[in-house]
XYZ file of C-alpha atoms in Angstrom:
325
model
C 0.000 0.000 0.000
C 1.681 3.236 -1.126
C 2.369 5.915 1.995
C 0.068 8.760 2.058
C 0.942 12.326 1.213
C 1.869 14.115 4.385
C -0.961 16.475 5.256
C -1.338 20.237 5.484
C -1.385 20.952 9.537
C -4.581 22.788 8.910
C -6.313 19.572 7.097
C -4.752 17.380 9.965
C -6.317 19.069 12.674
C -9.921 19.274 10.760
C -12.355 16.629 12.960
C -15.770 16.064 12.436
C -15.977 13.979 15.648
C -17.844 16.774 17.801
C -20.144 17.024 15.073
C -21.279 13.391 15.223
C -21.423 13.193 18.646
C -23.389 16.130 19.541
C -26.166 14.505 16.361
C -25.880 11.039 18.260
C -26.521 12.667 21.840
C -29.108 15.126 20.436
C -31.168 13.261 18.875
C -31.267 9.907 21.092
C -31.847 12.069 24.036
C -35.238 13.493 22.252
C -36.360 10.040 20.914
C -35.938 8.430 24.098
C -37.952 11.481 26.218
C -40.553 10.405 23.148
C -40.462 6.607 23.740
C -40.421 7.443 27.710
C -43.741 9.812 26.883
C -45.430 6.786 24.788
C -45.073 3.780 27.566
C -46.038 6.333 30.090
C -49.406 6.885 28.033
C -49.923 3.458 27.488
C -49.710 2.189 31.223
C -51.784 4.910 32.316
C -54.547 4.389 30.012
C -54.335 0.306 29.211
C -52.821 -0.367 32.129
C -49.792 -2.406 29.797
C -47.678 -2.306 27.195
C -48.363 -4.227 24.023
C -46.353 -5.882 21.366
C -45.680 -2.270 19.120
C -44.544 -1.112 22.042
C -41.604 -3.534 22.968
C -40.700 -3.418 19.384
C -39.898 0.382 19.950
C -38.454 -0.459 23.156
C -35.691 -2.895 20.871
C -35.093 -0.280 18.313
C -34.348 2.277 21.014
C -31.992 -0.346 22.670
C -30.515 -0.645 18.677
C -30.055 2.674 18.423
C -28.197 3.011 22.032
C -25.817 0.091 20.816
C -25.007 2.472 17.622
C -24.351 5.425 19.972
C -22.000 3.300 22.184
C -20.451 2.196 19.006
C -19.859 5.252 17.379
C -18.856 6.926 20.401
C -15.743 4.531 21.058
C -14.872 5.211 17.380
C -14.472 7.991 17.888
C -12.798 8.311 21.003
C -10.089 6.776 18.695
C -10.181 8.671 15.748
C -13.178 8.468 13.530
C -14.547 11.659 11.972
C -10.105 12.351 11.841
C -8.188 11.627 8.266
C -6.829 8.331 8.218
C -3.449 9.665 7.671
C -3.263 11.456 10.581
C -4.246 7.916 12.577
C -2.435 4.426 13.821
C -2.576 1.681 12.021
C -4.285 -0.431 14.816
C -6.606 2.413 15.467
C -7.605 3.568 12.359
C -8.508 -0.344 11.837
C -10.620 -0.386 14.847
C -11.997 2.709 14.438
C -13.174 1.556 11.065
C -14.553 -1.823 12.476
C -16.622 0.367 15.274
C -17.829 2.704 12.558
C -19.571 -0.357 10.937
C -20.992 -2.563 13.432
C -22.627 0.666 14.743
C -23.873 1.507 11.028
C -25.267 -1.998 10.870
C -27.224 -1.875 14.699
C -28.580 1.877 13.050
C -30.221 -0.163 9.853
C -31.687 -2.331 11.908
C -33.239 -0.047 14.528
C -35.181 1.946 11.476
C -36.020 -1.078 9.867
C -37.565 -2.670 12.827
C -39.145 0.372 14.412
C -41.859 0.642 10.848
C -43.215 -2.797 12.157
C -44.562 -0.545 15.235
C -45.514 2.204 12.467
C -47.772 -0.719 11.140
C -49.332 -1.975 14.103
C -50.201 1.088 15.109
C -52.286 2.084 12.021
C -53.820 -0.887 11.722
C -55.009 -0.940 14.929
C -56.159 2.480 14.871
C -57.386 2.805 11.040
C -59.014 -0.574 10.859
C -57.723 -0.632 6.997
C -59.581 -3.778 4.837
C -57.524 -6.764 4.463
C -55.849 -6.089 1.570
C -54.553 -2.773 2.834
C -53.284 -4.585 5.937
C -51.350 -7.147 3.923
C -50.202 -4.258 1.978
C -48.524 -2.351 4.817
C -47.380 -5.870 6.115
C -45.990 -6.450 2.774
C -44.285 -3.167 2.034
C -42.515 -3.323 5.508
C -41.344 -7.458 4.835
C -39.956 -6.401 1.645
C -38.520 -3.548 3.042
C -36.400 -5.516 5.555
C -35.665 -8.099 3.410
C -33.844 -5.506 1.186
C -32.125 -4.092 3.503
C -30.711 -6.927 5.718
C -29.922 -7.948 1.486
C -28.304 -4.645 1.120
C -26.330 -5.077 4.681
C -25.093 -8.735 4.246
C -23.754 -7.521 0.366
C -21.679 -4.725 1.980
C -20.180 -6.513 5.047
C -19.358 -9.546 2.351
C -18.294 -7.844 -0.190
C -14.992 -8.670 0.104
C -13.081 -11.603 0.319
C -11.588 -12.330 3.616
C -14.746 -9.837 5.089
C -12.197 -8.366 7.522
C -10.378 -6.514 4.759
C -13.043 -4.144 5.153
C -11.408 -2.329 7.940
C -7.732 -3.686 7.737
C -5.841 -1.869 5.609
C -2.753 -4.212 5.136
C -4.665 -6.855 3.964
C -4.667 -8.996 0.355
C -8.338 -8.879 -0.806
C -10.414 -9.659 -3.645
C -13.758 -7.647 -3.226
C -16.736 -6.923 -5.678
C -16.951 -3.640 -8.195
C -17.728 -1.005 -6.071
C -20.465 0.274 -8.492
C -22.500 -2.589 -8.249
C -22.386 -2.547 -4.354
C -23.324 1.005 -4.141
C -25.989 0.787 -6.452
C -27.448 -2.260 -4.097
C -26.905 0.384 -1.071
C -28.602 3.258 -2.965
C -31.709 1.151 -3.673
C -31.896 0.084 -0.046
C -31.265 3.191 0.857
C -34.296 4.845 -1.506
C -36.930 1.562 -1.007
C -37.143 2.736 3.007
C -37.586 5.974 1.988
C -40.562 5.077 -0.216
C -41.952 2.980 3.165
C -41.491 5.659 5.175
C -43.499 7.985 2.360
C -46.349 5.208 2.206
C -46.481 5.091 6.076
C -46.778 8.636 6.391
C -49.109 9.634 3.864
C -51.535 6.603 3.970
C -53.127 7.701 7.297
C -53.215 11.361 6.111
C -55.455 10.564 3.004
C -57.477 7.810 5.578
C -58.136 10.035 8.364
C -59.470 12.750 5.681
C -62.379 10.537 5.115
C -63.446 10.054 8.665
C -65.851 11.830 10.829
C -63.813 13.735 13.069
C -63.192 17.787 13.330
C -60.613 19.332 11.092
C -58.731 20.519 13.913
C -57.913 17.005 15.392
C -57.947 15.618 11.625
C -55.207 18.243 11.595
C -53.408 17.263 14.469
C -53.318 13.460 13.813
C -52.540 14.199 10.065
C -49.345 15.382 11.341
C -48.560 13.051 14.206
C -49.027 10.207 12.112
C -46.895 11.802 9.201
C -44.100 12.495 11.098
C -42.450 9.895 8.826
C -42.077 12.227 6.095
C -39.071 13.610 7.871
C -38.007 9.900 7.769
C -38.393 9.639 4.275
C -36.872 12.830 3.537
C -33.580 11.780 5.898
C -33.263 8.565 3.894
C -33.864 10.174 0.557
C -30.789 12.954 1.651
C -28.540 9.847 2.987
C -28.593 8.224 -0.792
C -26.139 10.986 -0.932
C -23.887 9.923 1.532
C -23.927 5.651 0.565
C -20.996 6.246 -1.607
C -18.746 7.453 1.474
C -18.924 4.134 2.724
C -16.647 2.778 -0.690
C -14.380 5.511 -0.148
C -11.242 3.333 1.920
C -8.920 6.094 1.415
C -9.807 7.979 4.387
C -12.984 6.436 5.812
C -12.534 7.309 9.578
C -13.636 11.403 8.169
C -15.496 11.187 4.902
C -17.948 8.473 6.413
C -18.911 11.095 9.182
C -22.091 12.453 6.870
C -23.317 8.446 6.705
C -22.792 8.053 10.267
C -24.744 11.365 11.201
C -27.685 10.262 8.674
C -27.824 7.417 10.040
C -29.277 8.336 13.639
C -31.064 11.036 12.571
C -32.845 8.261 10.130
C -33.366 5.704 13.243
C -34.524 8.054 15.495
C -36.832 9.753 13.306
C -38.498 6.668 12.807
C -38.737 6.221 16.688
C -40.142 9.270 17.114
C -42.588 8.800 14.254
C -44.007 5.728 16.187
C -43.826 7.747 18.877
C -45.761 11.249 18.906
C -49.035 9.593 18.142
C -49.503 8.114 21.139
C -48.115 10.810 23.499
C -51.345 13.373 21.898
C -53.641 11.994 25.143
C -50.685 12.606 27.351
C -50.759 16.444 25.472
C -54.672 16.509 26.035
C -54.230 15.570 29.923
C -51.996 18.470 30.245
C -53.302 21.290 27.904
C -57.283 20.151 28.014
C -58.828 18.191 25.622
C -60.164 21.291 23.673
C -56.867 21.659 22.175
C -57.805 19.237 19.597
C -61.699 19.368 19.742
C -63.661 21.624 18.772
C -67.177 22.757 20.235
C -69.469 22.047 17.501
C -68.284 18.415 17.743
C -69.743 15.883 19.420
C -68.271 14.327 22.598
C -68.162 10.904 21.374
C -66.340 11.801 17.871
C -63.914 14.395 19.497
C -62.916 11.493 22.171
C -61.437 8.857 19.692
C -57.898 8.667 19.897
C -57.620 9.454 23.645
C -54.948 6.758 25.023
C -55.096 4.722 23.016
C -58.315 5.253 21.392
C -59.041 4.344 17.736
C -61.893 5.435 15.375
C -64.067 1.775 14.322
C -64.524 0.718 11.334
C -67.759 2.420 10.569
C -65.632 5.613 11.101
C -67.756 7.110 13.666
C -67.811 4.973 16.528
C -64.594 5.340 18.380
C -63.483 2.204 20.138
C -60.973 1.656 22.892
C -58.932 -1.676 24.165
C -59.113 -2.650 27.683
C -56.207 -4.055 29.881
C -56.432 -7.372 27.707
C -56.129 -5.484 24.337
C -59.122 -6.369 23.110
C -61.862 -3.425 21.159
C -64.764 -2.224 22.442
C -67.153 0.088 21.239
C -66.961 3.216 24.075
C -69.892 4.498 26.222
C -69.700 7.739 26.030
């Protein structure tokens, strides 16, 4: 392996290592006061939590294991130039950097199962809609684990991925991007479908435009999703780039969380809105000409039936019930 040229002192000191971190911290911190806020409504209201939420619970605990990744990277030199790094750390750094990559991908991935859950259980969609979101979200992971397992075997021994002194045969690095890139742009299209399928739903549905409003936008929070996965398409190709991986894989890395804990949070602010109705009064999202029993669907846990006026509830055993009031 030829030697490096010898850095300017002004490009060696350049480190986009406070950067990352202060994303990673940032944005964990806020999904996890979100998935705090969501099993907090949940226990007060159905007394449990149900399978959606200990799927969220996992993807938070994913996206903690890509913090603590990440962060020991770090600590030894990613988001430096490789030139400016030892061998052995650079290597490890480089290692660290991926397994925490791969724990992100799977926290997004498995947090839209949750997305699903929840609108099925509170849109009531027809069969064939329901085996459609259930679809979408299988193919969706199958992709991407596809997409993962192509990039971590790529090359042949898989550890010359991150060591550098290492004889390796590996695949053309156009036709593994291009496998990223599509995994990359199929979640973005779930996270789309997710978001906008309740929006056009709730439309339809006899409920004031002020909560139609609010629950338009709590249960399209996965635009942003979309739109983070959509940007990071951008950044797949950094991941190819061995030359000095430890700083020009720092916009991947920081695309990455945001893209996980979007998702979380997506999952997330729909169930909080009773907890934001308990505190502000439930005439923040009702409004006076409507009628008590249309203006109370949604309330922890609430869901609107399928005759889309009776709102239903589920007891502490999960199961729907049409409510009294």
């Amino acid at each position: 392996m030829p030697e490096p040229m010898p850095l300017l002192p002004s490009t060696a000191a350049e480190n986009r290592g406070p950067a990352m971190l202060a994303t990673l911290y940032s944005s964990t911190i806020l999904a996890s006061l979100l998935v705090a806020s969501r099993l907090f409504s949940r226990r007060i209201k159905l007394g449990r939590w149900f399978a959606d939420d200990y799927i969220i619970l996992v993807s938070l605990a994913l996206v903690y294991s890509l913090v603590g990744t990440i962060t020991g990277a770090i600590s030894i030199g990613q988001g430096r130039h490789a030139a400016t790094l030892h061998l052995l750390d650079l290597e490890l750094a480089m290692l660290l950097t991926m397994i925490g990559l791969g724990m992100g991908v799977l926290s997004f991935t498995l947090a839209k199962a949750a997305v699903v859950i929840l609108l099925i259980k509170v849109l009531h969609p027809p069969p064939w809609q329901a085996r459609l979101l259930w679809g979408l979200i299988t193919g969706n992971t199958i992709f991407m684990v596809a997409a993962s397992a192509v990039y971590f075997l790529q090359c042949s021994p898989p550890q010359a991925l991150w060591m550098v002194e290492v004889e390796k045969k590996c695949w053309d690095p156009l036709v593994v991007n291009s496998i990223a890139i599509s995994g990359s742009g199929f979640s973005a299209l779930s996270d789309f479908y997710l978001a906008l399928y309740p929006a056009i739903n709730l439309w339809s549905m006899e409920i004031n435009n002020r909560k139609k409003i609010a629950l338009s936008v709590a249960l399209g929070f996965g635009v942003c999703a979309g739109t983070v996965a959509i940007y990071k398409c951008t950044t797949v190709p950094e991941l190819l780039d061995k030359s000095d991986f430890t700083y020009t894989t720092s916009g991947v890395v920081i695309w990455t969380i945001i893209e996980a804990n979007s998702v979380i949070i997506a999952a997330c602010i729909p169930m909080i809105m009773p907890l934001i109705e308990r505190w502000f009064g439930r005439s923040l999202l009702s409004s006076r000409a409507t009628p008590t029993s249309t203006s109370s669907a949604f309330r922890f846990g609430t869901t609107v039936g399928k005759d889309n006026q009776t709102p239903r509830y589920y007891n502490d055993r999960g199961e729907s019930s049409v409510e009294s009031r």
